[in-house]
Coordinates of C-alpha atoms in Angstrom, one line a residue:
M1 CA 94.8 77.4 99.0
K2 CA 94.4 79.3 95.7
R3 CA 92.1 82.3 96.1
M4 CA 90.0 84.2 93.6
L5 CA 91.1 87.8 93.6
I6 CA 88.3 90.4 93.4
T7 CA 89.6 93.2 91.2
C8 CA 88.2 96.4 89.8
V9 CA 89.5 99.2 87.8
A10 CA 87.4 102.3 88.4
V11 CA 87.8 105.6 86.5
L12 CA 87.5 108.2 89.2
G13 CA 87.8 111.3 87.0
L14 CA 88.0 112.2 83.4
L15 CA 88.8 115.9 83.6
P16 CA 88.6 118.2 80.6
A17 CA 91.2 120.8 79.6
G18 CA 91.5 123.6 82.1
A19 CA 89.5 121.9 84.9
M20 CA 92.6 121.3 86.9
A21 CA 95.1 123.5 85.1
A22 CA 96.4 125.1 88.3
H23 CA 96.9 121.7 90.0
A24 CA 98.5 120.2 86.9
G25 CA 100.8 123.2 86.5
A26 CA 102.0 122.8 90.1
S27 CA 103.0 119.2 89.4
A28 CA 106.0 118.4 87.2
S29 CA 105.1 114.7 87.1
R30 CA 103.0 113.5 84.2
A31 CA 102.3 110.2 86.1
E32 CA 102.0 109.3 89.7
L33 CA 100.5 106.9 92.2
R34 CA 98.6 108.2 95.2
D35 CA 96.0 107.2 97.8
F36 CA 97.6 103.9 98.6
V37 CA 95.6 101.7 100.9
C38 CA 96.6 98.5 102.6
Q39 CA 93.7 96.8 104.5
R40 CA 94.5 93.9 106.7
A41 CA 91.7 91.7 108.0
L42 CA 90.8 88.4 109.7
D43 CA 88.3 87.6 107.0
P44 CA 90.2 86.8 103.7
P45 CA 87.7 88.5 101.4
A46 CA 88.3 91.7 103.3
R47 CA 92.0 91.8 102.8
A48 CA 92.6 94.5 100.2
I49 CA 95.1 96.8 98.5
S50 CA 94.4 99.8 96.4
V51 CA 96.0 102.7 94.7
T52 CA 95.0 105.6 92.4
A53 CA 97.1 106.0 89.2
V54 CA 97.1 109.5 87.8
M55 CA 98.2 110.4 84.3
R56 CA 98.6 113.7 82.4
P57 CA 99.5 114.2 78.8
V58 CA 102.9 115.1 77.5
T59 CA 103.4 117.4 74.4
G60 CA 101.8 115.8 71.3
T61 CA 99.8 113.2 73.1
Q62 CA 96.9 111.6 71.2
K63 CA 96.3 108.6 73.4
M64 CA 97.2 107.7 77.0
E65 CA 97.6 104.1 78.2
M66 CA 98.5 102.4 81.4
E67 CA 99.0 98.8 82.6
V68 CA 98.6 97.8 86.2
V69 CA 100.3 94.7 87.5
L70 CA 99.8 93.3 91.0
L71 CA 103.0 91.8 92.5
S72 CA 103.4 89.6 95.5
R73 CA 106.2 88.1 97.5
A74 CA 105.9 85.1 99.8
P75 CA 107.6 85.1 103.2
T76 CA 110.1 82.6 102.0
S77 CA 110.8 84.4 98.7
G78 CA 113.2 87.2 98.0
S79 CA 111.6 88.6 94.9
F80 CA 108.2 89.9 93.8
M81 CA 106.2 88.0 91.2
P82 CA 103.1 88.8 89.2
V83 CA 99.8 87.6 90.8
S84 CA 97.5 85.6 88.6
V85 CA 94.2 87.5 88.3
P86 CA 90.8 86.6 86.8
A87 CA 90.5 86.9 83.0
Q88 CA 87.8 89.5 83.4
S89 CA 90.1 91.7 85.4
K90 CA 91.5 94.9 83.9
L91 CA 94.9 94.1 85.4
D92 CA 97.9 92.9 83.4
T93 CA 96.6 94.5 80.2
W94 CA 96.9 98.0 78.6
I95 CA 93.9 100.1 79.2
T96 CA 92.8 103.5 77.8
P97 CA 90.4 106.2 78.9
P98 CA 86.7 105.6 78.1
N99 CA 86.9 109.0 76.4
P100 CA 89.3 108.4 73.4
T101 CA 90.2 112.1 73.2
L102 CA 91.3 112.4 76.8
G103 CA 94.9 113.4 76.8
Q104 CA 94.8 115.5 73.6
R105 CA 94.5 118.7 75.7
S106 CA 97.2 119.9 78.0
G107 CA 95.1 120.1 81.1
D108 CA 93.5 116.6 80.8
V109 CA 93.9 114.3 83.8
W110 CA 93.1 110.6 83.9
N111 CA 92.5 109.1 87.4
V112 CA 92.2 105.3 87.7
Q113 CA 91.5 103.6 91.0
V114 CA 92.7 100.0 91.3
P115 CA 91.4 98.0 94.3
V116 CA 92.1 94.3 94.7
A117 CA 90.5 92.2 97.5
D118 CA 90.5 88.7 98.8
L119 CA 94.2 88.5 99.0
A120 CA 96.0 85.3 100.0
A121 CA 98.2 85.4 103.1
P122 CA 100.8 85.6 104.4
A123 CA 102.3 87.6 101.6
T124 CA 103.5 91.1 100.7
Y125 CA 101.8 92.9 97.8
R126 CA 102.5 96.0 95.7
F127 CA 101.4 97.5 92.4
Q128 CA 103.6 98.2 89.4
V129 CA 102.0 100.6 87.0
A130 CA 103.4 101.3 83.5
F131 CA 102.4 104.6 81.7
R132 CA 102.6 105.1 77.9
W133 CA 101.9 108.2 75.8
L134 CA 101.2 107.7 72.1
G135 CA 101.4 110.3 69.3
A136 CA 99.3 110.8 66.1
T137 CA 100.7 107.8 64.3
G138 CA 100.7 105.5 67.4
N139 CA 104.3 106.2 68.0
V140 CA 105.5 106.1 71.6
L141 CA 106.3 109.6 72.8
S142 CA 107.3 108.7 76.4
T143 CA 107.0 105.9 79.0
A144 CA 107.2 105.7 82.8
V145 CA 106.9 103.0 85.4
H146 CA 106.0 103.6 89.1
T147 CA 105.8 101.1 91.9
S148 CA 103.5 101.6 94.9
H149 CA 104.3 101.1 98.6
S150 CA 104.3 97.5 99.8
C151 CA 101.4 96.0 101.8
Y152 CA 102.1 93.0 104.1
E153 CA 99.0 90.8 104.6
P154 CA 99.4 88.5 107.6
E155 CA 97.4 85.4 108.0
L156 CA 95.3 86.3 111.0
R157 CA 92.9 83.3 111.3
P158 CA 93.1 80.8 114.1
D159 CA 94.8 77.5 113.3
L160 CA 93.5 74.7 115.6
Y161 CA 95.1 71.4 115.7
V162 CA 95.2 68.2 117.9
Q163 CA 98.7 68.2 119.4
S164 CA 98.2 64.8 121.1
F165 CA 95.5 62.3 121.9
T166 CA 96.6 59.7 124.5
V167 CA 95.1 56.9 126.4
Q168 CA 95.6 56.5 130.1
P169 CA 94.6 53.6 132.4
I170 CA 92.3 54.2 135.4
S171 CA 93.6 52.4 138.5
G172 CA 91.2 49.8 139.6
H173 CA 89.0 50.1 136.5
P174 CA 90.6 47.9 133.8
A175 CA 87.5 48.3 131.6
R176 CA 87.8 52.1 131.5
N177 CA 90.3 54.6 130.2
H178 CA 91.0 58.3 130.3
Y179 CA 91.5 60.0 126.9
V180 CA 93.6 63.1 127.2
V181 CA 93.4 65.6 124.3
V182 CA 95.9 68.4 124.0
I183 CA 94.6 71.1 121.7
G184 CA 96.7 73.9 120.2
N185 CA 96.2 77.1 118.2
D186 CA 99.0 78.0 115.8
G187 CA 97.2 81.0 114.4
L188 CA 97.6 84.7 115.2
T189 CA 94.2 85.2 116.7
A190 CA 92.1 83.5 119.3
A191 CA 89.5 80.8 118.5
R192 CA 86.3 81.3 120.5
S193 CA 83.4 79.1 121.6
F194 CA 84.0 75.9 119.8
E195 CA 83.2 72.3 120.6
V196 CA 85.4 69.3 120.9
E197 CA 83.7 66.0 120.0
F198 CA 84.8 62.6 121.5
D199 CA 83.5 59.6 119.6
H200 CA 84.0 56.1 121.0
A201 CA 82.2 53.3 119.2
G202 CA 79.4 55.6 118.3
H203 CA 79.0 57.0 121.8
I204 CA 79.6 60.8 121.4
V205 CA 80.5 63.2 124.1
T206 CA 81.2 66.9 123.6
D207 CA 82.9 69.5 125.6
E208 CA 83.2 73.3 124.9
I209 CA 86.2 75.6 124.9
D210 CA 85.3 79.2 125.4
R211 CA 88.5 80.7 124.1
L212 CA 91.9 79.4 123.0
D213 CA 94.4 82.2 122.5
A214 CA 97.0 82.4 119.7
H215 CA 99.9 80.1 120.2
A216 CA 98.2 78.6 123.3
H217 CA 97.3 75.1 124.3
T218 CA 94.6 73.5 126.5
T219 CA 93.8 70.0 127.7
L220 CA 90.6 68.1 127.9
T221 CA 90.0 64.7 129.4
F222 CA 87.3 62.3 128.4
T223 CA 86.4 59.0 130.1
G224 CA 85.1 56.0 128.2
A225 CA 85.4 52.3 127.7
A226 CA 88.8 50.7 127.4
C227 CA 90.5 51.5 124.1
A228 CA 90.1 48.8 121.5
A229 CA 92.4 48.7 118.5
T230 CA 89.6 47.4 116.3
D231 CA 87.5 50.5 116.9
P232 CA 89.6 53.2 118.4
P233 CA 88.1 56.5 119.6
T234 CA 88.4 59.7 117.6
V235 CA 88.3 63.3 118.6
T236 CA 87.2 66.2 116.4
L237 CA 87.7 69.9 117.0
D238 CA 85.0 72.3 116.0
P239 CA 82.6 69.8 114.4
Q240 CA 80.1 72.6 113.8
H241 CA 82.7 74.7 111.9
V242 CA 82.0 77.9 113.9
V243 CA 85.7 78.9 113.7
D244 CA 87.1 80.3 110.5
D245 CA 90.1 77.9 110.7
L246 CA 93.1 78.3 108.5
N247 CA 93.8 74.6 108.0
T248 CA 90.9 72.2 108.6
T249 CA 93.0 69.1 107.9
K250 CA 94.4 69.1 111.5
L251 CA 91.1 69.0 113.4
T252 CA 90.7 65.2 113.9
A253 CA 92.8 62.5 115.5
T254 CA 92.5 58.9 116.4
A255 CA 93.8 57.3 119.6
S256 CA 96.5 54.6 119.5
C257 CA 95.2 51.9 121.7
P258 CA 97.8 50.1 123.9
A259 CA 98.2 46.4 123.3
P260 CA 96.6 44.3 126.1
A261 CA 99.1 42.6 128.5
A262 CA 99.8 39.0 127.6
G263 CA 97.4 36.6 129.3
T264 CA 94.9 39.2 130.3
S265 CA 91.5 40.2 129.0
V266 CA 89.4 43.3 129.3
S267 CA 85.6 42.9 129.9
G268 CA 82.9 45.4 130.3

């Protein structure tokens, strides 16, 4: 599923000349990435990655610019690729300080925090930040590119599914069947307190599962009228949608009714 990334570029500090002269003098680097954060979460909007890009002028600087690109790599891919971001985002474009004179003094420091949330998973993310220093005529004085640490975002949500839905005869009761449902959870976290709905010709019966652990299975058995191919029963997991399920296309199943034996009939 394609997600809408929540991005923001925040200027943390526009520091005038001399305000951090001692700190700037202690660092030989004119560009760096720091304060890297990788936040994993069950709830997709809470998955986030952030970094602070720091830029200082080189000799002759009249303007400082930077471009931040978010890269991702799928589990099945060997290479990082740029992530598509909303048009209003400040990613994937060259930005400059709100103060156009910042960078013209030797002690100036430009801090930019770049958080991105609502990350799709599973995938690995990292930032690539390009820095550019321009002179009086717009000429490029120097460039630098830094890459952040990587952040692996696992898909933590439960992933319920109907593994099987079978019909079993009841000895001595030809007009009745048992309906056996095997339910699995392929996700990385447990699914809690959800219902299972059995619907046979409009007659609905529900049962509840308190907890289904990751990569676990459980079995429920319902009893109803004999299975009829013209109106087979269905089963639905979590009909109230209380579980934040990864893939809701696997939550329903229809029973396959056995053909009646030749020369026999089933009555109520």
